[in-house]
mmCIF file of C-alpha atoms in Angstrom:
data_model
loop_
_atom_site.group_PDB
_atom_site.id
_atom_site.type_symbol
_atom_site.label_atom_id
_atom_site.label_comp_id
_atom_site.label_asym_id
_atom_site.label_seq_id
_atom_site.Cartn_x
_atom_site.Cartn_y
_atom_site.Cartn_z
ATOM 1 C CA MET A 40 -13.856 -14.070 23.246
ATOM 2 C CA ILE A 41 -14.310 -10.760 21.434
ATOM 3 C CA VAL A 42 -11.749 -10.036 18.710
ATOM 4 C CA ASP A 43 -11.414 -6.717 16.923
ATOM 5 C CA TYR A 44 -9.856 -7.831 13.657
ATOM 6 C CA HIS A 45 -9.373 -4.403 12.123
ATOM 7 C CA VAL A 46 -7.230 -2.027 14.177
ATOM 8 C CA HIS A 47 -5.068 0.594 12.502
ATOM 9 C CA VAL A 48 -2.096 1.907 14.393
ATOM 10 C CA PHE A 49 0.298 4.523 13.041
ATOM 11 C CA ARG A 50 2.297 7.473 14.249
ATOM 12 C CA TYR A 51 2.349 11.001 12.916
ATOM 13 C CA PRO A 52 4.638 12.110 11.329
ATOM 14 C CA ASP A 53 6.671 8.863 11.187
ATOM 15 C CA HIS A 54 4.309 6.947 8.896
ATOM 16 C CA PHE A 55 3.135 9.857 6.769
ATOM 17 C CA VAL A 56 4.214 11.458 3.520
ATOM 18 C CA ARG A 57 3.148 14.979 4.458
ATOM 19 C CA ASP A 58 2.768 16.536 1.003
ATOM 20 C CA VAL A 59 0.648 13.600 -0.183
ATOM 21 C CA MET A 60 -1.388 13.576 3.035
ATOM 22 C CA LEU A 61 -2.108 17.278 2.576
ATOM 23 C CA ARG A 62 -3.599 16.637 -0.894
ATOM 24 C CA SER A 63 -6.150 14.267 0.669
ATOM 25 C CA GLN A 64 -7.280 16.716 3.359
ATOM 26 C CA PRO A 65 -10.310 19.007 3.211
ATOM 27 C CA ALA A 66 -9.595 22.651 2.417
ATOM 28 C CA ARG A 67 -10.084 23.727 6.044
ATOM 29 C CA ARG A 68 -6.965 21.738 7.028
ATOM 30 C CA LYS A 69 -4.584 22.939 4.303
ATOM 31 C CA ASN A 70 -2.787 25.386 6.610
ATOM 32 C CA TRP A 71 -2.756 23.271 9.736
ATOM 33 C CA SER A 72 0.428 22.923 11.737
ATOM 34 C CA ASP A 73 2.132 19.587 12.362
ATOM 35 C CA GLU A 74 0.829 19.734 15.926
ATOM 36 C CA GLN A 75 -2.767 19.963 14.684
ATOM 37 C CA PHE A 76 -2.255 16.995 12.332
ATOM 38 C CA LYS A 77 -0.610 15.060 15.130
ATOM 39 C CA GLN A 78 -3.743 15.494 17.238
ATOM 40 C CA ILE A 79 -5.926 13.775 14.636
ATOM 41 C CA TRP A 80 -3.461 11.378 12.946
ATOM 42 C CA ASP A 81 -1.145 10.174 15.709
ATOM 43 C CA ASN A 82 -2.679 6.856 16.680
ATOM 44 C CA PRO A 83 -0.596 5.035 19.320
ATOM 45 C CA ILE A 84 -1.792 1.611 20.422
ATOM 46 C CA GLU A 85 -2.000 2.720 24.052
ATOM 47 C CA ASN A 86 -5.035 4.892 23.203
ATOM 48 C CA TYR A 87 -6.817 1.912 21.677
ATOM 49 C CA LEU A 88 -5.920 -0.441 24.534
ATOM 50 C CA LYS A 89 -7.286 2.017 27.088
ATOM 51 C CA GLU A 90 -10.604 2.301 25.214
ATOM 52 C CA ALA A 91 -10.823 -1.467 24.599
ATOM 53 C CA ASP A 92 -9.970 -2.512 28.166
ATOM 54 C CA GLY A 93 -12.625 -4.834 29.530
ATOM 55 C CA VAL A 94 -14.442 -4.972 26.171
ATOM 56 C CA ILE A 95 -12.067 -6.446 23.586
ATOM 57 C CA ASP A 96 -10.081 -9.584 24.398
ATOM 58 C CA LYS A 97 -7.783 -9.564 21.376
ATOM 59 C CA ALA A 98 -7.073 -7.116 18.543
ATOM 60 C CA ILE A 99 -5.551 -7.654 15.118
ATOM 61 C CA LEU A 100 -3.318 -4.848 13.859
ATOM 62 C CA VAL A 101 -3.602 -4.108 10.144
ATOM 63 C CA GLY A 102 -1.384 -1.793 8.162
ATOM 64 C CA ILE A 103 -2.061 0.820 5.531
ATOM 65 C CA LYS A 104 0.118 1.203 2.459
ATOM 66 C CA ALA A 105 -1.233 4.249 0.645
ATOM 67 C CA PRO A 106 1.831 6.427 0.090
ATOM 68 C CA ASN A 107 0.590 8.022 -3.146
ATOM 69 C CA THR A 108 -3.070 8.729 -2.309
ATOM 70 C CA TRP A 109 -3.503 9.052 1.437
ATOM 71 C CA GLY A 110 0.116 9.595 2.365
ATOM 72 C CA ILE A 111 0.218 6.785 4.941
ATOM 73 C CA ASN A 112 2.783 4.004 4.910
ATOM 74 C CA THR A 113 2.739 1.807 8.020
ATOM 75 C CA THR A 114 5.729 -0.518 8.126
ATOM 76 C CA ASN A 115 5.416 -4.203 8.931
ATOM 77 C CA ASP A 116 8.287 -4.000 11.382
ATOM 78 C CA TYR A 117 6.418 -1.290 13.292
ATOM 79 C CA LEU A 118 3.276 -3.454 13.484
ATOM 80 C CA ARG A 119 5.329 -6.441 14.658
ATOM 81 C CA THR A 120 7.096 -4.348 17.305
ATOM 82 C CA VAL A 121 3.823 -2.956 18.662
ATOM 83 C CA ALA A 122 2.194 -6.402 18.759
ATOM 84 C CA SER A 123 5.214 -7.913 20.518
ATOM 85 C CA GLN A 124 4.846 -5.383 23.352
ATOM 86 C CA TYR A 125 1.318 -6.640 24.112
ATOM 87 C CA GLN A 126 1.418 -10.306 23.081
ATOM 88 C CA ASP A 127 -1.553 -11.244 25.239
ATOM 89 C CA LYS A 128 -3.747 -8.613 23.533
ATOM 90 C CA LEU A 129 -2.434 -8.127 19.985
ATOM 91 C CA GLU A 130 -1.709 -10.008 16.775
ATOM 92 C CA TRP A 131 -0.497 -8.366 13.567
ATOM 93 C CA CYS A 132 -0.887 -8.575 9.807
ATOM 94 C CA CYS A 133 1.624 -8.038 7.058
ATOM 95 C CA CYS A 134 0.737 -5.278 4.610
ATOM 96 C CA VAL A 135 2.184 -4.900 1.118
ATOM 97 C CA ILE A 136 1.297 -3.364 -2.204
ATOM 98 C CA PRO A 137 1.038 -6.632 -4.150
ATOM 99 C CA THR A 138 2.074 -5.110 -7.466
ATOM 100 C CA GLU A 139 5.432 -3.974 -6.090
ATOM 101 C CA GLU A 140 8.645 -5.919 -6.472
ATOM 102 C CA GLY A 141 9.498 -7.917 -3.355
ATOM 103 C CA ALA A 142 5.893 -8.207 -2.128
ATOM 104 C CA VAL A 143 5.895 -12.025 -2.142
ATOM 105 C CA GLU A 144 9.145 -12.170 -0.202
ATOM 106 C CA GLU A 145 7.833 -9.636 2.317
ATOM 107 C CA VAL A 146 4.700 -11.713 2.915
ATOM 108 C CA GLU A 147 6.797 -14.828 3.471
ATOM 109 C CA ARG A 148 9.179 -12.942 5.804
ATOM 110 C CA CYS A 149 6.334 -11.491 7.862
ATOM 111 C CA VAL A 150 4.509 -14.801 8.245
ATOM 112 C CA LYS A 151 7.746 -16.393 9.465
ATOM 113 C CA LEU A 152 7.972 -13.543 12.009
ATOM 114 C CA GLY A 153 4.425 -14.158 13.259
ATOM 115 C CA ALA A 154 2.023 -12.233 11.012
ATOM 116 C CA ILE A 155 -1.320 -14.039 11.055
ATOM 117 C CA ALA A 156 -2.753 -12.564 7.836
ATOM 118 C CA LEU A 157 -2.125 -10.186 4.964
ATOM 119 C CA GLY A 158 -3.934 -6.910 5.401
ATOM 120 C CA GLU A 159 -5.384 -4.505 5.106
ATOM 121 C CA MET A 160 -4.991 -4.609 1.364
ATOM 122 C CA THR A 161 -6.313 -1.348 -0.070
ATOM 123 C CA PRO A 162 -6.564 -1.476 -3.873
ATOM 124 C CA ALA A 163 -8.202 1.966 -4.173
ATOM 125 C CA HIS A 164 -5.636 3.593 -1.883
ATOM 126 C CA SER A 165 -2.684 1.913 -3.585
ATOM 127 C CA GLU A 166 -4.061 2.190 -7.129
ATOM 128 C CA TYR A 167 -4.223 -1.390 -8.366
ATOM 129 C CA TYR A 168 -7.006 -3.790 -9.283
ATOM 130 C CA ALA A 169 -7.119 -6.746 -6.896
ATOM 131 C CA ASN A 170 -7.349 -9.072 -9.906
ATOM 132 C CA ASP A 171 -4.297 -7.536 -11.589
ATOM 133 C CA ARG A 172 -2.166 -10.514 -12.618
ATOM 134 C CA ARG A 173 0.834 -8.858 -10.937
ATOM 135 C CA CYS A 174 -0.965 -9.492 -7.598
ATOM 136 C CA TYR A 175 -1.425 -13.201 -8.247
ATOM 137 C CA PRO A 176 1.945 -14.331 -6.851
ATOM 138 C CA VAL A 177 1.013 -12.667 -3.535
ATOM 139 C CA TRP A 178 -2.433 -14.303 -3.447
ATOM 140 C CA GLU A 179 -0.799 -17.625 -4.352
ATOM 141 C CA MET A 180 1.729 -17.273 -1.513
ATOM 142 C CA CYS A 181 -1.051 -16.510 0.998
ATOM 143 C CA GLN A 182 -3.023 -19.507 -0.201
ATOM 144 C CA GLU A 183 0.088 -21.692 0.087
ATOM 145 C CA LEU A 184 0.864 -20.400 3.596
ATOM 146 C CA GLY A 185 -2.782 -20.683 4.680
ATOM 147 C CA VAL A 186 -3.001 -17.054 5.800
ATOM 148 C CA PRO A 187 -6.123 -15.005 5.100
ATOM 149 C CA VAL A 188 -6.107 -11.831 3.020
ATOM 150 C CA ILE A 189 -8.003 -8.844 4.422
ATOM 151 C CA ILE A 190 -9.126 -6.660 1.504
ATOM 152 C CA HIS A 191 -10.644 -3.188 1.659
ATOM 153 C CA ALA A 192 -13.271 -3.506 -1.058
ATOM 154 C CA GLY A 193 -15.621 -0.966 -2.518
ATOM 155 C CA ILE A 194 -14.937 2.723 -2.607
ATOM 156 C CA GLY A 195 -11.889 4.261 -1.025
ATOM 157 C CA GLN A 196 -11.690 7.376 1.006
ATOM 158 C CA PRO A 197 -10.234 9.900 1.237
ATOM 159 C CA ALA A 198 -9.784 11.600 -2.097
ATOM 160 C CA PRO A 199 -7.947 11.171 -4.398
ATOM 161 C CA ALA A 200 -8.314 7.368 -4.102
ATOM 162 C CA PRO A 201 -9.820 6.260 -7.438
ATOM 163 C CA MET A 202 -13.051 4.326 -6.880
ATOM 164 C CA LYS A 203 -12.465 2.139 -9.943
ATOM 165 C CA TYR A 204 -9.847 0.110 -8.040
ATOM 166 C CA GLY A 205 -12.385 -0.920 -5.394
ATOM 167 C CA ASP A 206 -14.348 -2.973 -7.944
ATOM 168 C CA LEU A 207 -15.934 -5.975 -6.217
ATOM 169 C CA ASN A 208 -15.817 -7.948 -9.477
ATOM 170 C CA ALA A 209 -12.055 -8.129 -9.000
ATOM 171 C CA ILE A 210 -12.620 -9.914 -5.676
ATOM 172 C CA ASP A 211 -14.866 -12.396 -7.467
ATOM 173 C CA ASP A 212 -12.053 -13.171 -9.908
ATOM 174 C CA ILE A 213 -9.661 -13.830 -7.017
ATOM 175 C CA ALA A 214 -12.170 -16.166 -5.346
ATOM 176 C CA ILE A 215 -12.559 -18.136 -8.592
ATOM 177 C CA ASP A 216 -8.833 -18.272 -9.380
ATOM 178 C CA PHE A 217 -7.784 -19.065 -5.782
ATOM 179 C CA PRO A 218 -10.560 -21.273 -4.371
ATOM 180 C CA ASP A 219 -8.600 -22.143 -1.221
ATOM 181 C CA LEU A 220 -7.565 -18.577 -0.411
ATOM 182 C CA LYS A 221 -9.189 -17.285 2.772
ATOM 183 C CA MET A 222 -10.455 -13.714 2.321
ATOM 184 C CA VAL A 223 -11.984 -11.169 4.659
ATOM 185 C CA ILE A 224 -13.764 -8.382 2.777
ATOM 186 C CA CYS A 225 -13.967 -5.025 4.593
ATOM 187 C CA HIS A 226 -15.938 -1.840 3.946
ATOM 188 C CA MET A 227 -18.280 -3.148 1.269
#
């Protein structure tokens, strides 16, 4: 069985904060129309399923929560809805910014609704250190629930995602402090 564990799905403009998204674009795109952005940013699952047909047996949908750097904010309910339409092909992950109020409760809610992991966590895109003590209740909940955490480590793109938040030493701290937490490290 071939599983693609890292599939992003989002819709333009529904999951975008346009003024923030524009700040992260190269200069040549600054005056683009919504239709032009839709052509590159609208990412419906049907496009992926067509390309993956006969190659990928199962795909795991991961969200992006980067409203202040990249201008993307995929909702967990959207991911769940998409996955439920193709249950034989798709699973989904809960995505939160772990430093935000309500993150622990959202993880618990999503897992009860069928999320199989937490991810993709993007410290550089959401401007937090993964070993920030405010994240620890989320890591503790994932460890307790037995769900893996998918973390985008290393540098973040696009600009203006601060590279300092992608520090791999922070991941090491999490592994030491949560020895039973399952982690998948992406983009190292």
